[in-house]
Short mmCIF file of C-alpha atoms in Angstrom, two decimals:
data_model
loop_
_atom_site.label_atom_id
_atom_site.label_comp_id
_atom_site.label_asym_id
_atom_site.label_seq_id
_atom_site.Cartn_x
_atom_site.Cartn_y
_atom_site.Cartn_z
CA MET A 993 0.00 0.00 0.00
CA GLU A 994 1.42 3.34 -1.02
CA ILE A 995 0.76 6.32 1.22
CA GLU A 996 1.43 9.76 -0.14
CA THR A 997 2.28 12.25 2.58
CA PRO A 998 3.91 15.68 2.38
CA THR A 999 7.47 15.98 3.61
CA PRO A 1000 7.42 16.95 7.29
CA VAL A 1001 8.81 20.48 7.62
CA PRO A 1002 8.35 21.62 11.22
CA SER A 1003 8.03 25.36 11.58
CA GLU A 1004 10.17 27.59 13.79
CA ALA A 1005 7.34 27.72 16.29
CA MET A 1006 7.88 24.04 16.94
CA ALA A 1007 11.49 24.49 18.11
CA PRO A 1008 11.83 23.97 21.86
CA THR A 1009 12.84 27.15 23.67
CA ILE A 1010 13.25 27.91 27.35
CA THR A 1011 11.99 31.29 28.53
CA GLY A 1012 12.37 31.95 32.23
CA GLN A 1013 11.01 28.83 33.91
CA THR A 1014 8.84 27.57 31.06
CA ALA A 1015 9.70 25.36 28.09
CA LYS A 1016 7.95 24.00 25.03
CA ILE A 1017 6.34 20.79 26.26
CA SER A 1018 6.76 17.78 24.02
CA PRO A 1019 3.56 16.21 22.63
CA PHE A 1020 4.93 12.87 23.87
CA LEU A 1021 4.68 14.20 27.45
CA ASP A 1022 1.56 16.39 27.25
CA PRO A 1023 -0.31 16.21 23.91
CA GLY A 1024 -3.30 18.22 25.16
CA SER A 1025 -6.94 17.40 24.51
CA VAL A 1026 -7.13 18.32 20.79
CA THR A 1027 -4.85 18.21 17.78
CA LYS A 1028 -2.87 21.30 16.86
CA ALA A 1029 -1.34 22.67 13.69
CA ASN A 1030 2.41 22.18 13.15
CA SER A 1031 2.36 19.25 15.58
CA LEU A 1032 2.92 15.52 15.28
CA ALA A 1033 -0.07 13.17 15.01
CA ILE A 1034 -0.31 9.42 14.40
CA LEU A 1035 -2.87 8.28 11.82
CA GLN A 1036 -4.25 4.81 12.42
CA LEU A 1037 -5.26 3.34 9.08
CA SER A 1038 -5.82 -0.16 10.45
CA ARG A 1039 -4.93 -2.18 13.52
CA ASP A 1040 -1.25 -2.57 12.62
CA ASN A 1041 -0.83 0.29 10.13
CA LEU A 1042 0.16 3.62 11.74
CA VAL A 1043 1.50 6.66 9.89
CA PRO A 1044 3.17 9.69 11.58
CA VAL A 1045 2.19 13.05 10.05
CA TYR A 1046 2.97 16.67 10.90
CA LEU A 1047 -0.35 18.50 10.57
CA GLN A 1048 0.05 21.55 8.35
CA PRO A 1049 -2.48 24.41 8.35
CA PRO A 1050 -4.08 25.19 4.96
CA LYS A 1051 -2.30 28.06 3.19
CA GLY A 1052 -3.44 27.60 -0.37
CA LYS A 1053 -2.76 24.93 -2.94
CA HIS A 1054 -0.31 22.28 -1.83
CA ASP A 1055 1.16 19.84 -4.30
CA GLY A 1056 -1.77 20.43 -6.65
CA TYR A 1057 -4.54 20.06 -4.04
CA ALA A 1058 -6.91 22.98 -3.55
CA GLU A 1059 -7.66 21.85 0.05
CA GLY A 1060 -4.02 22.14 1.13
CA ALA A 1061 -1.85 19.24 2.34
CA VAL A 1062 -3.56 15.87 1.81
CA VAL A 1063 -2.77 12.33 3.00
CA ASN A 1064 -3.72 9.74 0.37
CA THR A 1065 -4.37 6.15 1.48
CA ARG A 1066 -6.25 3.12 0.22
CA TYR A 1067 -9.18 4.27 2.36
CA GLY A 1068 -9.46 7.67 0.68
CA SER A 1069 -7.97 11.17 0.82
CA PHE A 1070 -7.69 13.07 4.10
CA PRO A 1071 -6.83 16.81 4.04
CA HIS A 1072 -4.86 18.08 7.03
CA ALA A 1073 -7.50 20.76 7.59
CA THR A 1074 -10.02 18.07 8.62
CA MET A 1075 -7.63 16.72 11.28
CA ILE A 1076 -6.76 19.99 13.09
CA ASN A 1077 -8.50 21.11 16.31
CA VAL A 1078 -10.32 17.81 16.80
CA PRO A 1079 -10.19 15.64 19.97
CA TRP A 1080 -7.55 12.92 20.02
CA GLY A 1081 -8.96 9.56 18.97
CA SER A 1082 -11.54 11.12 16.63
CA GLN A 1083 -12.70 9.28 13.55
CA ILE A 1084 -11.86 11.26 10.39
CA ARG A 1085 -13.97 10.60 7.31
CA ALA A 1086 -12.42 10.63 3.85
CA SER A 1087 -12.97 13.71 1.65
CA LYS A 1088 -13.50 14.42 -2.02
CA VAL A 1089 -10.48 16.49 -2.96
CA ASP A 1090 -9.88 18.66 -6.01
CA THR A 1091 -6.72 17.26 -7.54
CA GLY A 1092 -6.35 20.07 -10.10
CA SER A 1093 -3.59 19.28 -12.59
CA ARG A 1094 -2.86 15.99 -10.75
CA GLY A 1095 -6.22 14.43 -11.67
CA ARG A 1096 -6.50 11.37 -13.88
CA ASN A 1097 -9.34 12.90 -15.87
CA ASN A 1098 -7.14 15.80 -16.95
CA LYS A 1099 -4.41 13.39 -18.00
CA ARG A 1100 -6.90 11.41 -20.06
CA LYS A 1101 -8.15 14.60 -21.65
CA ARG A 1102 -4.60 15.60 -22.57
CA ASP A 1103 -3.97 12.19 -24.09
CA ALA A 1104 -7.21 12.41 -26.06
CA ALA A 1105 -6.33 15.90 -27.24
CA ASP A 1106 -3.17 14.67 -28.90
CA GLU A 1107 -5.18 12.32 -31.09
CA ALA A 1108 -8.23 14.53 -31.65
CA SER A 1109 -8.54 17.57 -33.81
CA LYS A 1110 -7.13 20.98 -32.95
CA GLU A 1111 -10.57 22.28 -32.09
CA THR A 1112 -11.14 19.52 -29.49
CA GLU A 1113 -7.63 20.08 -28.14
CA THR A 1114 -8.37 23.77 -27.62
CA GLU A 1115 -11.57 23.01 -25.68
CA THR A 1116 -9.77 20.50 -23.46
CA GLN A 1117 -6.98 22.98 -22.65
CA GLU A 1118 -9.59 25.58 -21.68
CA VAL A 1119 -11.16 23.12 -19.23
CA VAL A 1120 -7.77 22.26 -17.72
CA THR A 1121 -6.80 25.91 -17.43
CA GLU A 1122 -10.12 26.71 -15.75
CA LYS A 1123 -9.58 23.94 -13.15
CA GLU A 1124 -5.99 24.97 -12.42
CA GLN A 1125 -6.91 28.55 -11.54
CA THR A 1126 -6.50 29.38 -7.88
CA PRO A 1127 -9.65 31.06 -6.45
CA ILE A 1128 -9.17 34.51 -4.88
CA ASN A 1129 -11.66 36.07 -2.48
CA GLY A 1130 -12.71 39.73 -2.31
CA ASN A 1131 -9.78 40.71 -0.08
CA GLY A 1132 -7.26 39.39 -2.56
CA GLU A 1133 -6.36 36.41 -0.34
CA VAL A 1134 -6.10 32.84 -1.49
CA GLU A 1135 -9.38 31.07 -0.83
CA ILE A 1136 -9.06 27.57 0.63
CA LYS A 1137 -11.51 25.09 -0.76
CA LYS A 1138 -13.50 23.32 1.92
CA ALA A 1139 -13.25 19.54 1.85
CA VAL A 1140 -16.39 17.56 1.06
CA THR A 1141 -16.98 14.33 2.97
CA ASP A 1142 -16.66 11.16 0.93
CA SER A 1143 -17.97 7.66 1.67
CA SER A 1144 -14.80 5.75 0.79
CA GLY A 1145 -13.50 5.16 4.32
CA PHE A 1146 -12.18 6.64 7.58
CA ILE A 1147 -9.11 6.75 9.84
CA HIS A 1148 -8.42 7.67 13.47
CA VAL A 1149 -6.02 10.37 14.66
CA LEU A 1150 -4.03 9.36 17.76
CA PRO A 1151 -1.74 11.35 20.08
CA PRO A 1152 1.98 10.56 19.88
CA THR A 1153 3.14 8.19 22.61
CA PRO A 1154 6.25 5.99 22.78
CA GLU A 1155 4.06 2.92 22.13
CA VAL A 1156 2.43 4.16 18.91
CA TRP A 1157 5.67 5.85 17.82
CA THR A 1158 7.48 2.50 18.07
CA SER A 1159 4.88 0.99 15.72
CA SER A 1160 5.03 3.85 13.21
CA LEU A 1161 8.58 5.21 13.23
CA PRO A 1162 10.85 4.88 10.17
CA HIS A 1163 13.11 1.88 10.80
CA ARG A 1164 16.81 2.64 10.54
CA THR A 1165 17.97 -0.29 12.68
CA GLN A 1166 16.43 -3.10 14.70
CA VAL A 1167 13.78 -1.57 16.94
CA VAL A 1168 13.40 -2.21 20.67
CA TYR A 1169 9.66 -2.89 20.97
CA THR A 1170 7.30 -2.08 23.82
CA PRO A 1171 7.38 -5.49 25.63
CA ASP A 1172 11.18 -5.23 25.82
CA TYR A 1173 11.76 -1.60 26.76
CA SER A 1174 8.93 -1.52 29.32
CA TYR A 1175 10.54 -4.41 31.20
CA VAL A 1176 14.02 -2.93 30.78
CA LEU A 1177 13.02 0.44 32.24
CA HIS A 1178 11.47 -1.36 35.19
CA ARG A 1179 14.55 -3.50 35.91
CA ILE A 1180 17.09 -0.66 35.63
CA ARG A 1181 14.88 1.47 37.91
CA ALA A 1182 14.36 4.40 35.54
CA ARG A 1183 12.11 6.83 37.37
CA PRO A 1184 11.38 10.60 37.28
CA GLY A 1185 14.59 12.45 38.03
CA SER A 1186 16.94 9.59 37.09
CA VAL A 1187 19.96 9.96 34.82
CA LEU A 1188 20.15 7.26 32.15
CA ILE A 1189 22.86 6.34 29.63
CA GLU A 1190 21.85 4.79 26.31
CA ALA A 1191 24.40 3.51 23.81
CA GLY A 1192 23.07 2.77 20.33
CA ALA A 1193 20.18 5.20 19.71
CA GLY A 1194 19.31 3.58 16.36
CA SER A 1195 15.74 4.43 15.39
CA GLY A 1196 14.93 6.19 18.67
CA SER A 1197 12.33 3.83 20.09
CA PHE A 1198 14.02 3.37 23.47
CA SER A 1199 15.04 7.06 23.56
CA HIS A 1200 11.43 8.25 23.48
CA ALA A 1201 10.34 5.70 26.10
CA SER A 1202 13.23 6.49 28.46
CA ALA A 1203 12.63 10.25 28.08
CA ARG A 1204 9.07 9.80 29.34
CA ALA A 1205 10.28 7.54 32.18
CA VAL A 1206 12.86 10.00 33.60
CA TYR A 1207 10.97 13.24 32.89
CA ASN A 1208 10.14 15.36 35.93
CA GLY A 1209 10.39 18.81 34.34
CA TYR A 1210 12.73 20.75 32.10
CA PRO A 1211 15.96 22.10 33.68
CA VAL A 1212 16.28 25.87 34.04
CA ASP A 1213 19.96 25.90 34.92
CA ASP A 1214 22.75 23.45 35.71
CA SER A 1215 22.10 23.60 39.44
CA GLU A 1216 18.60 22.14 39.16
CA LYS A 1217 18.35 18.36 39.22
CA LYS A 1218 16.11 16.98 36.47
CA GLY A 1219 15.75 13.69 34.65
CA LYS A 1220 18.14 13.29 31.74
CA VAL A 1221 18.95 10.73 29.04
CA TYR A 1222 22.46 10.72 27.57
CA SER A 1223 22.27 8.87 24.27
CA PHE A 1224 25.22 7.89 22.06
CA GLU A 1225 25.15 6.93 18.37
CA PHE A 1226 28.12 5.91 16.23
CA HIS A 1227 26.52 6.06 12.74
CA GLU A 1228 26.68 9.63 11.48
CA GLN A 1229 23.59 9.59 9.23
CA ARG A 1230 21.45 7.99 11.93
CA TYR A 1231 22.82 10.54 14.39
CA HIS A 1232 21.68 13.51 12.27
CA LYS A 1233 18.22 12.00 11.63
CA MET A 1234 17.78 11.23 15.31
CA LYS A 1235 18.95 14.73 16.24
CA GLN A 1236 16.30 16.28 13.98
CA GLU A 1237 13.55 14.01 15.32
CA LEU A 1238 14.34 14.96 18.91
CA LYS A 1239 14.22 18.63 17.96
CA ASP A 1240 10.90 18.23 16.13
CA HIS A 1241 9.42 16.33 19.08
CA HIS A 1242 10.69 18.89 21.67
CA LEU A 1243 12.72 16.23 23.47
CA ASP A 1244 16.20 17.65 22.90
CA GLU A 1245 16.14 19.29 26.35
CA ILE A 1246 15.70 15.86 27.96
CA VAL A 1247 17.67 13.61 25.58
CA HIS A 1248 21.28 14.69 25.00
CA LEU A 1249 22.46 12.95 21.83
CA THR A 1250 26.18 12.54 21.10
CA HIS A 1251 27.95 11.20 18.01
CA ARG A 1252 30.72 8.94 19.37
CA ASP A 1253 32.28 5.50 19.33
CA VAL A 1254 31.76 4.45 22.95
CA TYR A 1255 34.15 1.51 22.59
CA ASN A 1256 37.04 3.98 22.52
CA GLY A 1257 35.56 7.30 23.65
CA GLY A 1258 33.61 6.20 26.73
CA PHE A 1259 30.52 7.88 28.14
CA LEU A 1260 31.71 11.25 29.46
CA VAL A 1261 29.93 14.39 28.25
CA ASP A 1262 32.25 17.34 27.59
CA GLY A 1263 34.81 15.71 29.85
CA LYS A 1264 32.38 15.58 32.77
CA SER A 1265 30.60 12.66 34.38
CA PRO A 1266 26.86 12.39 33.70
CA GLU A 1267 26.53 10.64 37.10
CA ALA A 1268 24.15 8.02 35.74
CA GLU A 1269 22.52 5.27 37.77
CA ALA A 1270 20.82 3.43 34.86
CA ILE A 1271 22.53 2.12 31.71
CA PHE A 1272 21.16 0.45 28.57
CA LEU A 1273 23.61 -0.88 25.97
CA ASP A 1274 22.22 -1.84 22.55
CA LEU A 1275 25.61 -2.57 20.97
CA PRO A 1276 27.08 -5.37 18.84
CA ALA A 1277 29.90 -5.89 21.37
CA PRO A 1278 28.82 -4.54 24.77
CA TRP A 1279 31.75 -6.23 26.55
CA GLU A 1280 34.08 -3.73 24.86
CA ALA A 1281 32.18 -0.79 26.35
CA LEU A 1282 31.88 -2.20 29.89
CA PRO A 1283 35.41 -1.09 31.03
CA HIS A 1284 34.27 2.53 30.61
CA ILE A 1285 31.35 1.91 33.02
CA SER A 1286 33.33 1.34 36.21
CA ARG A 1287 33.99 3.04 39.52
CA ARG A 1288 37.75 3.04 38.97
CA ASN A 1289 40.11 2.68 36.05
CA PRO A 1290 40.17 -1.09 35.32
CA LYS A 1291 43.76 -0.88 34.05
CA ASP A 1292 45.08 1.24 36.93
CA PRO A 1293 42.79 1.39 40.02
CA SER A 1294 45.11 3.92 41.66
CA ASP A 1295 44.63 6.44 38.84
CA LYS A 1296 43.11 9.53 40.49
CA THR A 1297 42.56 11.38 37.18
CA TRP A 1298 40.14 8.80 35.79
CA VAL A 1299 36.50 9.99 35.79
CA SER A 1300 33.66 7.51 36.17
CA PRO A 1301 30.35 8.15 34.35
CA LEU A 1302 28.41 6.63 37.28
CA ASN A 1303 26.82 8.29 40.26
CA PRO A 1304 29.21 7.68 43.20
CA LYS A 1305 26.38 7.72 45.76
CA LYS A 1306 24.05 5.17 44.11
CA SER A 1307 24.26 1.64 42.76
CA ALA A 1308 24.28 1.34 38.97
CA HIS A 1309 21.73 -0.91 37.19
CA LEU A 1310 22.76 -2.14 33.74
CA CYS A 1311 20.98 -3.91 30.87
CA THR A 1312 22.48 -5.13 27.60
CA PHE A 1313 20.46 -6.06 24.50
CA SER A 1314 22.01 -8.92 22.50
CA PRO A 1315 20.56 -10.94 19.60
CA CYS A 1316 22.61 -14.14 20.10
CA ILE A 1317 23.81 -16.24 23.02
CA GLU A 1318 27.50 -15.93 22.05
CA GLN A 1319 27.35 -12.21 22.76
CA VAL A 1320 25.66 -12.92 26.08
CA THR A 1321 28.49 -15.28 27.09
CA LYS A 1322 31.20 -12.70 26.40
CA THR A 1323 29.21 -9.96 28.13
CA VAL A 1324 28.68 -12.01 31.31
CA SER A 1325 32.38 -12.92 31.45
CA ALA A 1326 33.35 -9.25 31.23
CA MET A 1327 30.80 -8.33 33.91
CA ARG A 1328 32.26 -10.85 36.35
CA ARG A 1329 35.79 -9.58 35.81
CA LEU A 1330 34.71 -5.97 36.41
CA GLY A 1331 32.81 -6.65 39.65
CA TRP A 1332 29.17 -6.63 38.52
CA VAL A 1333 26.84 -8.70 40.69
CA ASP A 1334 23.30 -10.15 40.49
CA ILE A 1335 23.82 -11.01 36.81
CA ASP A 1336 20.61 -12.29 35.23
CA MET A 1337 19.48 -13.03 31.66
CA VAL A 1338 15.86 -12.74 30.49
CA GLU A 1339 14.15 -13.50 27.18
CA ILE A 1340 10.72 -11.96 26.54
CA ALA A 1341 8.15 -13.70 24.31
CA ASN A 1342 4.96 -11.71 23.70
CA ARG A 1343 1.75 -13.64 23.04
CA LYS A 1344 -1.75 -12.29 22.42
CA TYR A 1345 -5.01 -13.88 23.55
CA HIS A 1346 -8.34 -13.48 21.74
CA ALA A 1347 -11.51 -13.61 23.87
CA SER A 1348 -14.90 -14.31 22.26
CA ARG A 1349 -18.24 -15.99 22.93
CA GLU A 1350 -19.10 -19.32 21.33
CA ARG A 1351 -22.81 -19.96 20.64
CA VAL A 1352 -23.55 -23.67 20.73
CA GLY A 1353 -26.96 -25.24 20.10
CA LEU A 1354 -28.92 -27.38 17.63
CA ASN A 1355 -31.73 -24.84 17.36
CA LEU A 1356 -29.55 -21.85 16.50
CA SER A 1357 -29.29 -20.40 13.02
CA PHE A 1358 -26.46 -21.20 10.64
CA ASP A 1359 -24.83 -17.79 11.10
CA ARG A 1360 -21.12 -17.22 11.12
CA GLY A 1361 -19.53 -18.16 14.41
CA VAL A 1362 -22.41 -20.44 15.50
CA ASN A 1363 -21.67 -24.03 16.41
CA ASN A 1364 -24.72 -26.12 15.41
CA SER A 1365 -24.12 -29.02 17.74
CA ALA A 1366 -25.65 -30.22 20.97
CA ARG A 1367 -24.97 -28.08 24.00
CA ASP A 1368 -25.17 -31.00 26.41
CA VAL A 1369 -26.25 -34.65 26.67
CA ASP A 1370 -29.94 -33.79 27.30
CA GLU A 1371 -30.20 -31.79 24.08
CA ALA A 1372 -28.51 -34.57 22.11
CA ILE A 1373 -30.92 -37.22 23.56
CA ALA A 1374 -33.94 -34.99 22.79
CA ARG A 1375 -32.84 -34.58 19.18
CA LEU A 1376 -32.22 -38.32 18.76
CA THR A 1377 -35.65 -39.05 20.25
CA GLU A 1378 -37.25 -36.62 17.80
CA ILE A 1379 -35.46 -38.21 14.86
CA GLU A 1380 -36.50 -41.69 15.98
CA THR A 1381 -40.17 -40.59 16.32
CA ARG A 1382 -40.18 -39.09 12.83
CA PHE A 1383 -38.65 -42.24 11.40
CA ARG A 1384 -41.35 -44.42 12.98
CA GLU A 1385 -44.14 -42.13 11.72
CA HIS A 1386 -42.71 -42.21 8.23
CA ALA A 1387 -42.43 -46.02 8.30
CA ALA A 1388 -46.06 -46.36 9.49
CA LYS A 1389 -47.34 -44.08 6.70
CA SER A 1390 -45.44 -46.03 4.04
CA ARG A 1391 -47.40 -49.19 4.95
CA ASP A 1392 -50.78 -47.51 4.42
CA SER A 1393 -52.63 -48.07 1.17
CA ASP A 1394 -52.88 -45.50 -1.57
CA ASP A 1395 -56.60 -45.11 -0.90
CA GLU A 1396 -56.02 -44.20 2.68
CA MET A 1397 -53.40 -41.67 1.61
CA ASP A 1398 -55.83 -40.15 -0.91
CA SER A 1399 -58.56 -40.11 1.71
CA ASP A 1400 -56.32 -38.36 4.14
CA THR A 1401 -55.43 -35.84 1.46
CA GLU A 1402 -59.12 -35.05 0.74
CA LYS A 1403 -59.96 -34.63 4.39
CA GLY A 1404 -57.00 -32.34 4.95
CA PRO A 1405 -55.13 -31.82 8.18
CA LYS A 1406 -56.99 -31.91 11.43
CA LYS A 1407 -57.74 -28.62 13.11
CA GLY A 1408 -55.11 -27.80 15.64
CA GLY A 1409 -53.04 -30.75 14.50
CA LYS A 1410 -49.41 -30.70 13.52
CA LYS A 1411 -47.96 -31.07 10.07
CA ASN A 1412 -44.49 -31.08 8.71
CA ASN A 1413 -43.14 -28.06 6.91
CA LYS A 1414 -40.75 -28.20 3.97
CA LYS A 1415 -37.81 -28.86 6.26
CA GLY A 1416 -39.68 -31.55 8.17
CA ALA A 1417 -39.92 -29.59 11.43
CA PRO A 1418 -43.21 -30.08 13.36
CA GLN A 1419 -45.55 -27.08 13.53
CA ASN A 1420 -48.21 -26.15 16.07
CA GLY A 1421 -51.76 -25.05 15.37
CA ASN A 1422 -50.71 -21.47 14.65
CA GLY A 1423 -48.35 -22.55 11.89
CA VAL A 1424 -45.22 -21.71 13.89
CA SER A 1425 -42.44 -24.22 14.01
CA ASP A 1426 -41.87 -25.77 17.42
CA SER A 1427 -38.14 -25.75 16.81
CA ASN A 1428 -38.21 -21.97 16.33
CA GLU A 1429 -40.05 -21.54 19.60
CA GLU A 1430 -37.49 -23.71 21.33
CA GLY A 1431 -34.65 -21.77 19.74
CA ALA A 1432 -36.18 -18.50 20.88
CA ALA A 1433 -36.40 -19.88 24.39
CA VAL A 1434 -32.78 -20.97 24.24
CA SER A 1435 -31.40 -17.68 23.00
CA GLY A 1436 -33.85 -15.63 25.10
CA TYR A 1437 -35.48 -12.35 24.23
CA GLY A 1438 -33.88 -9.15 25.53
CA THR A 1439 -30.36 -10.64 25.70
CA ALA A 1440 -27.62 -8.90 23.72
CA PRO A 1441 -26.16 -11.15 20.98
CA TRP A 1442 -22.60 -10.56 22.21
CA MET A 1443 -23.62 -11.80 25.68
CA GLU A 1444 -24.99 -15.14 24.46
CA GLY A 1445 -22.94 -18.29 24.49
CA ARG A 1446 -19.90 -19.45 26.38
CA LEU A 1447 -16.93 -17.12 26.91
CA ILE A 1448 -13.75 -18.71 25.53
CA THR A 1449 -10.16 -17.54 25.14
CA ARG A 1450 -7.75 -18.65 22.41
CA GLY A 1451 -4.06 -17.86 22.21
CA GLU A 1452 -2.01 -17.24 19.12
CA PRO A 1453 -0.96 -20.50 17.47
CA GLU A 1454 2.52 -19.05 16.90
CA ILE A 1455 4.38 -16.63 19.14
CA LYS A 1456 5.38 -13.65 17.01
CA THR A 1457 8.56 -12.20 18.47
CA HIS A 1458 12.17 -11.53 17.62
CA THR A 1459 15.17 -13.13 19.30
CA SER A 1460 16.64 -10.87 21.97
CA TYR A 1461 18.44 -11.59 25.23
CA LEU A 1462 18.40 -9.05 28.05
CA VAL A 1463 21.30 -9.29 30.51
CA PHE A 1464 20.86 -7.39 33.79
CA ALA A 1465 23.51 -6.64 36.41
CA ILE A 1466 24.17 -4.32 39.37
CA LEU A 1467 27.38 -2.49 40.29
CA PRO A 1468 27.24 -1.53 43.99
CA ARG A 1469 28.56 1.79 45.19
CA GLU A 1470 31.93 1.98 46.94
CA TRP A 1471 31.93 2.25 50.76
CA THR A 1472 34.80 4.39 51.99
CA GLU A 1473 36.05 5.28 55.47
CA GLU A 1474 34.36 8.68 55.15
CA ASP A 1475 31.04 6.94 54.48
CA GLU A 1476 31.55 4.70 57.51
CA ALA A 1477 32.29 7.68 59.73
CA ALA A 1478 29.24 9.55 58.44
CA ALA A 1479 27.03 6.50 59.03
CA ALA A 1480 28.40 6.07 62.57
CA ALA A 1481 27.71 9.73 63.33
CA LYS A 1482 24.18 9.48 61.99
CA TYR A 1483 23.41 6.13 63.66
CA PRO A 1484 25.59 5.99 66.81
CA VAL A 1485 26.17 2.75 68.72
CA ILE A 1486 24.91 3.14 72.32
CA GLY A 1487 25.57 0.25 74.73
CA GLU A 1488 25.09 -2.52 72.19
CA GLN A 1489 26.79 -5.73 73.30
CA LYS A 1490 26.29 -7.75 70.13
CA VAL A 1491 25.90 -6.96 66.48
CA ILE A 1492 23.92 -9.24 64.17
CA GLY A 1493 26.19 -10.91 61.66
CA VAL A 1494 29.47 -10.28 63.51
CA VAL A 1495 29.73 -13.64 65.36
CA ASP A 1496 30.99 -16.46 63.15
CA LYS A 1497 29.46 -19.91 62.84
CA ALA A 1498 31.77 -21.63 65.37
CA ALA A 1499 31.13 -19.00 68.05
CA ARG A 1500 27.38 -19.30 67.53
CA LYS A 1501 27.58 -23.08 67.99
CA LYS A 1502 29.61 -22.70 71.21
CA GLU A 1503 27.16 -20.15 72.59
CA ARG A 1504 24.23 -22.40 71.79
CA ARG A 1505 25.91 -25.39 73.45
CA GLU A 1506 26.47 -23.43 76.67
CA GLN A 1507 22.82 -22.36 76.72
CA LEU A 1508 21.68 -25.98 76.36
CA GLN A 1509 24.01 -27.12 79.17
CA LYS A 1510 22.68 -24.47 81.54
CA ALA A 1511 19.09 -25.42 80.71
CA THR A 1512 19.82 -29.14 81.24
CA LEU A 1513 21.60 -28.49 84.58
CA GLY A 1514 18.72 -26.39 85.83
CA ASN A 1515 16.22 -29.09 84.93
CA ARG A 1516 18.24 -31.69 86.88
CA LYS A 1517 18.29 -29.56 90.02
CA ALA A 1518 14.56 -28.96 89.77
CA ARG A 1519 13.83 -32.69 89.40
CA ARG A 1520 16.10 -33.53 92.36
CA LYS A 1521 14.29 -31.05 94.61
CA GLU A 1522 10.95 -32.43 93.54
CA ARG A 1523 12.07 -35.98 94.30
CA ASP A 1524 13.43 -35.02 97.73
CA ALA A 1525 10.17 -33.34 98.59
CA GLN A 1526 8.21 -36.44 97.65
CA LEU A 1527 10.49 -38.69 99.76
CA GLY A 1528 10.09 -36.37 102.76
CA VAL A 1529 6.33 -36.52 102.54
CA GLU A 1530 6.35 -40.32 102.36
CA GLY A 1531 8.70 -40.55 105.32
CA ILE A 1532 6.40 -38.52 107.51
#
């Protein structure tokens, strides 16, 4: 399916600017209640077909259309003017657009004019020229033609979110989909105000999701602590495209994109530490980038000039995204050498379930989705009994003579009696089939059709997912003598004789043995006194 959309050219009004303590809010963070001009919108053509479009206000003819910018799909033509200032989620009907010089009829007329006479050619050119004229109103301004609703189809206009953007974005690399990045952000503890490092921006799916996860306001100055995402991309063309997308989406104040080879350049920003506590590596060889994510210089731990990109006061949570198990093996080996703990690997397989109601019964119609079989044993026995009765009646009639059959025909059916219809179903005296009455009783009047039948759930026969392995690990913070002194001053020890966890296993066993011996000795003395008392009483 070909979709013709105008090239997105965001205006200067879309550029994010910070004035005082306010900033241009991204539509991914606060889209508002209605669509706006010069803003991003997601057009849902079908369940799995989403198209991102920048809504342009009508300013005259655009690409040959008198209604302005138009999106052409298999479901019809949709001018941008019909999608502006409408509530998000609205259904947009297709429109009849004036194609002007782009129309097929004009092309056919031009082709016919080449073969026809000069007189016919002149008339055709006059018609084309008349259609191509741009209407001008009384004030000398360009008059925009109002779109006329068509009956060809409809679409829905959706607000931009990381979920729908992941399904509609232009793929430049392998995309991290919603089931993966939602679990990753949870495991690496990305929350409002966090600082996150992302290596391998690619198509920007994870960048948009992580920006929403860490967002708690735009920073006014360097002294104010706000959520931040430091993203790194090695490919230059993908870097420039991603940079422009972040600017168009007003996310460049939250996502700081850098063009760098992190294998050699590391993760510092302008020579300073981003002080991150969450890291996501979507790299072909993440084990080569792990030495740069350490507390100390792995080659020389005594190097005081080495700067760590991690927050020194918090533990770092890391996740790597690898497509094959060989990469996972090398990554885990490097993590163990560098002191990472709680290493865990997870594979996510997404599966959808379809819930519906199954209508089962012998008296139901042969509609789509109806199972014409017995609901239970009683209904099956009743139907077999009915079939057996009909068979016996038919066999008895076949033994009657022809005279009796003619006589019965002349007399006609008895009043109030039953006769068979064309399908052989018994009817009552009013001419209504008994089976229909039974079916009506089964289905019940006043019950919604979607509430009839048994509720069943079916899963997908095949799990549709891509191979990806998520490796998680934690790098604890360093505990220095200064930290110990500060903790002792904040939580002083006052008269404590024992500290949980200080006594070793042997000492605990010895202490327990002494307690048992004291308890046993005390019990012996108590039993001896009790025995002596009993002997004294007997002696008296």
